[in-house]
Coordinates of C-alpha atoms in Angstrom, one line a residue:
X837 CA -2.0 -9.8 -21.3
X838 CA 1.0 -9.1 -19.1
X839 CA -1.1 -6.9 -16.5
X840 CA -3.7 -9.8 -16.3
X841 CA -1.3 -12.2 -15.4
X842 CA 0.4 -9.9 -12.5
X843 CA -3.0 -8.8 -10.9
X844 CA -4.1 -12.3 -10.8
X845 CA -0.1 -12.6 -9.1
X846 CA -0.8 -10.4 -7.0
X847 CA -4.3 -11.2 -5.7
X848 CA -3.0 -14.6 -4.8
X849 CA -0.3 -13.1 -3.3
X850 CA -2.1 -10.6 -1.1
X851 CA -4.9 -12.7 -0.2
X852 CA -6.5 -10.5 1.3
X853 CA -10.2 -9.6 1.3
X854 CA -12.7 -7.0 3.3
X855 CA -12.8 -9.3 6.4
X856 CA -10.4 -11.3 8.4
X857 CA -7.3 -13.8 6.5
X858 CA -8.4 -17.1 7.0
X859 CA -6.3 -19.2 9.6
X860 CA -5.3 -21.2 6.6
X861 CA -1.8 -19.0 6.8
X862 CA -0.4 -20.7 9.7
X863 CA 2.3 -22.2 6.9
X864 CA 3.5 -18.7 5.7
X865 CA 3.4 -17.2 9.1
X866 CA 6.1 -19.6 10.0
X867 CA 7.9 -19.0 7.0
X868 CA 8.0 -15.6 7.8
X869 CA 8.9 -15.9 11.2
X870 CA 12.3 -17.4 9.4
X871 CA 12.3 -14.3 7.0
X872 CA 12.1 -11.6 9.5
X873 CA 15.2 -13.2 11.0
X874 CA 17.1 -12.4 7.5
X875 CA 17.9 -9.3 6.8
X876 CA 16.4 -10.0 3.1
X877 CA 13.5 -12.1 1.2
X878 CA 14.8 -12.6 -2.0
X879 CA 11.8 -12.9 -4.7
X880 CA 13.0 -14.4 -7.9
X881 CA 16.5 -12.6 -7.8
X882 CA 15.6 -9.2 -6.4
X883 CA 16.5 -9.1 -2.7
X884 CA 14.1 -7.2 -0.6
X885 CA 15.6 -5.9 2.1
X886 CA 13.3 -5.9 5.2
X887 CA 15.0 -3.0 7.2
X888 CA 14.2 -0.7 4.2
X889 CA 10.1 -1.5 4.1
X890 CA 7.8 1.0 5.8
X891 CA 3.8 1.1 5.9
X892 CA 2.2 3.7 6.7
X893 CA -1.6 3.2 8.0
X894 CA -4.8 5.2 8.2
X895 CA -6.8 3.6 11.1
X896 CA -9.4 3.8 13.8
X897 CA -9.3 2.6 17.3
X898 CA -12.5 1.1 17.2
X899 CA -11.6 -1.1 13.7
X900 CA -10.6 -4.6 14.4
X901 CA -8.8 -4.8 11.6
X902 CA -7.3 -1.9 11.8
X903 CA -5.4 -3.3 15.7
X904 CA -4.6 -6.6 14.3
X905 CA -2.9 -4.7 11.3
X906 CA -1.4 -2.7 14.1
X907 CA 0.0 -6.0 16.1
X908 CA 1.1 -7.7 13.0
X909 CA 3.1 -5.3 10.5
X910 CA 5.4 -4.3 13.7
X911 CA 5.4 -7.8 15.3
X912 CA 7.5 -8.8 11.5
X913 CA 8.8 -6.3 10.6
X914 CA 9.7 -4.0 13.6
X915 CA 8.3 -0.7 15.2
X916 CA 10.5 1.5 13.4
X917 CA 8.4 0.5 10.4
X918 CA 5.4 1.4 11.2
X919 CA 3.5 4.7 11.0
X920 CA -0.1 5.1 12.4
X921 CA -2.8 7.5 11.7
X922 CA -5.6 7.6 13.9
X923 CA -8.6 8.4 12.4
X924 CA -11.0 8.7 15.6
X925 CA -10.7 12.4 17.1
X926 CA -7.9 13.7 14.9
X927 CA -8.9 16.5 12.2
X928 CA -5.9 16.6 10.4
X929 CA -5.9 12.5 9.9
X930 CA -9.5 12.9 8.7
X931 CA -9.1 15.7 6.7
X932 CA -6.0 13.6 4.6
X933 CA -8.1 10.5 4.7
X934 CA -11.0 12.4 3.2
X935 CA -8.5 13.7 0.1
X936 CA -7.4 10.0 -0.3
X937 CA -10.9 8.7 -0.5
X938 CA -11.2 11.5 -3.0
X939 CA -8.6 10.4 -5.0
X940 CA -9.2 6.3 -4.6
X941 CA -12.3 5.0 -3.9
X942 CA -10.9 4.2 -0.5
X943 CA -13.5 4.5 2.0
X944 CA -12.6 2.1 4.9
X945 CA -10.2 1.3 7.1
X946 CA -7.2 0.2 7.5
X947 CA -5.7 1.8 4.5
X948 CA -2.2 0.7 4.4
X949 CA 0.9 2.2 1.9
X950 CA 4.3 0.0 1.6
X951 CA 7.1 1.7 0.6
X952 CA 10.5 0.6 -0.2
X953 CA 14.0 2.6 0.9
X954 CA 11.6 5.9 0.1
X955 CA 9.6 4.5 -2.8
X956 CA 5.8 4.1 -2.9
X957 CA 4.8 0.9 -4.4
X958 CA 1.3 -0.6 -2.8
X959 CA -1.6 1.2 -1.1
X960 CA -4.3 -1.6 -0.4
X961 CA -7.5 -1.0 1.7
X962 CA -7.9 -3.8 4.1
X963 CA -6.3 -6.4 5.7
X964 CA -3.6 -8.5 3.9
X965 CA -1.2 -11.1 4.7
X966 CA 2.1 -8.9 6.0
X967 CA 4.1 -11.5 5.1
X968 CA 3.7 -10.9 1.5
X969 CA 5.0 -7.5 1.1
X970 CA 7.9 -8.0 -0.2
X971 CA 6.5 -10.2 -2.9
X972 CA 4.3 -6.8 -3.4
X973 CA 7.2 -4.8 -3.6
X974 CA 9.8 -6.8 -5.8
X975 CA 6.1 -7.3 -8.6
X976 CA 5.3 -3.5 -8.4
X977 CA 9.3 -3.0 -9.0
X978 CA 9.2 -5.5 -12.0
X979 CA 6.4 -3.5 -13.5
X980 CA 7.6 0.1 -12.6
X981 CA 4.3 0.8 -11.2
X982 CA 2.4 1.3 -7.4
X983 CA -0.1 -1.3 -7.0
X984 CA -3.6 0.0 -5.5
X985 CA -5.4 -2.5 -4.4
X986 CA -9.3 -1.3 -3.7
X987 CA -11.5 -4.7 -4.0
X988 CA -9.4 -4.9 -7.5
X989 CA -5.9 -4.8 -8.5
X990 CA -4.6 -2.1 -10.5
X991 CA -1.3 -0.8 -11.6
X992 CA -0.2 2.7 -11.7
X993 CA 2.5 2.9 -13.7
X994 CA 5.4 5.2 -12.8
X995 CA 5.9 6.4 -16.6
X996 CA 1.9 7.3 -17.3
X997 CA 0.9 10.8 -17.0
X998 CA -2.2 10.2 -15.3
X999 CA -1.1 7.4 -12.8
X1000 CA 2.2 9.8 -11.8
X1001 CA -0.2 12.9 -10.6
X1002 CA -2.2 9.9 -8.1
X1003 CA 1.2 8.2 -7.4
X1004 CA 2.7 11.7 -6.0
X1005 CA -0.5 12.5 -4.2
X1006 CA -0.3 8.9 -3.0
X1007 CA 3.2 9.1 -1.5
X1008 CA 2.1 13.2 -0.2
X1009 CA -1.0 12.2 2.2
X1010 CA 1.0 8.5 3.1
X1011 CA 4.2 9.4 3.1
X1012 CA 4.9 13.3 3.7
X1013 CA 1.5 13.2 5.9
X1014 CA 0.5 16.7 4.0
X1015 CA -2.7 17.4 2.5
X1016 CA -3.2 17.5 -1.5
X1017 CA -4.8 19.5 -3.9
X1018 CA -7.5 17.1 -4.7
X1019 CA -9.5 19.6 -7.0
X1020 CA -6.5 20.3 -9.0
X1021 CA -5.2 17.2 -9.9
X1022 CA -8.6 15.4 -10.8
X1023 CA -8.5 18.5 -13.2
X1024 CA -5.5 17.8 -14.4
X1025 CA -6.5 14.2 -14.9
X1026 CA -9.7 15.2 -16.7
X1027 CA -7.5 17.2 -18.9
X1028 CA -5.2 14.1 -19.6
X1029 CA -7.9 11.5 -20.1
X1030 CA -7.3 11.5 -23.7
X1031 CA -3.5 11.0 -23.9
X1032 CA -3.5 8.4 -21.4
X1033 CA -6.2 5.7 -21.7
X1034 CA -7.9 4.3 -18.0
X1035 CA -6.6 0.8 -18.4
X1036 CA -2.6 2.2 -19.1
X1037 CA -2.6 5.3 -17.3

């Protein structure tokens, strides 16, 4: 009951979908335009402070979405939090997308991790409202877990065996920008299927 309630949270509060946002955001975009003067967004309590997110992006030149992503997450939150990945004409990118798509489901573009001072807590394929991610953060903290976000909401939680072998290969081909053993852990999460159930872990 308490995971319904925070994916339907959170799909309101991504708003995102394959395509475009609407231009129904102009109200939150000037609400952010406040919060990215602050050095925090505080979301019921927990301050999020702005300096400490990062997203890292998989991407493609030729993707639309994938260049207004790459105006908009820097244009809030500052270059220095940005990391790009471009998939056109770059083995190495493809070659860690591939594993991720593997892993996910994932199979378009942009594919975009936040993290928080170090921590993984949302990967999401697609556009989404920037503005929002430290409401992301401060719900995936709430529920120890990393949100993946792949035409529906699920929680990895950080204590399930299952979801901690994806959530360290998450934070690997995102975060470290090194290649995964994709073979070995879908193994390994064969070979845990029946101490973790797929809704929990």
């Amino acid at each position: 009951m308490k995971k319904v309630g925070v994916l339907l949270l959170l799909l309101f509060l991504i708003g995102f979908s394959a395509g475009c946002i609407g231009s129904d955001n102009t109200d939150t975009t000037s609400s952010t335009s406040t919060a990215a003067q602050q050095d925090y967004v505080d979301v019921n309590g927990t301050k999020i402070y702005l300096d400490k997110v990062h997203f890292y992006m998989y991407g493609a030149k030729t993707c639309p979405h994938c260049r207004n992503m790459k105006e908009k997450i820097p244009a809030k939150y500052g270059e220095e939090s940005f990391t790009y990945y471009e998939l056109v004409n770059n083995q190495t990118n493809m070659e860690l997308f591939n594993q991720l798509a593997q892993l996910t489901g994932i199979t378009g573009v942009p594919a975009i991790a936040i993290a928080y001072n170090g921590t993984l807590y949302a990967v999401i394929e697609g556009e989404f409202d920037v503005e929002k991610a430290p409401e992301i953060i401060a719900t995936a903290m709430e529920n120890n877990g990393v949100f993946l976000i792949v035409g529906e909401t699920y929680l990895l939680p950080r204590d399930g065996p299952k979801a901690k072998l994806v959530i360290d290969a998450l934070y690997t081909l995102f975060v470290e920008h090194e290649p995964v053993d994709v073979q070995e852990i879908l193994d390994q999460l064969k070979a845990n299927s029946t101490s973790a159930g797929n809704s929990t872990g």
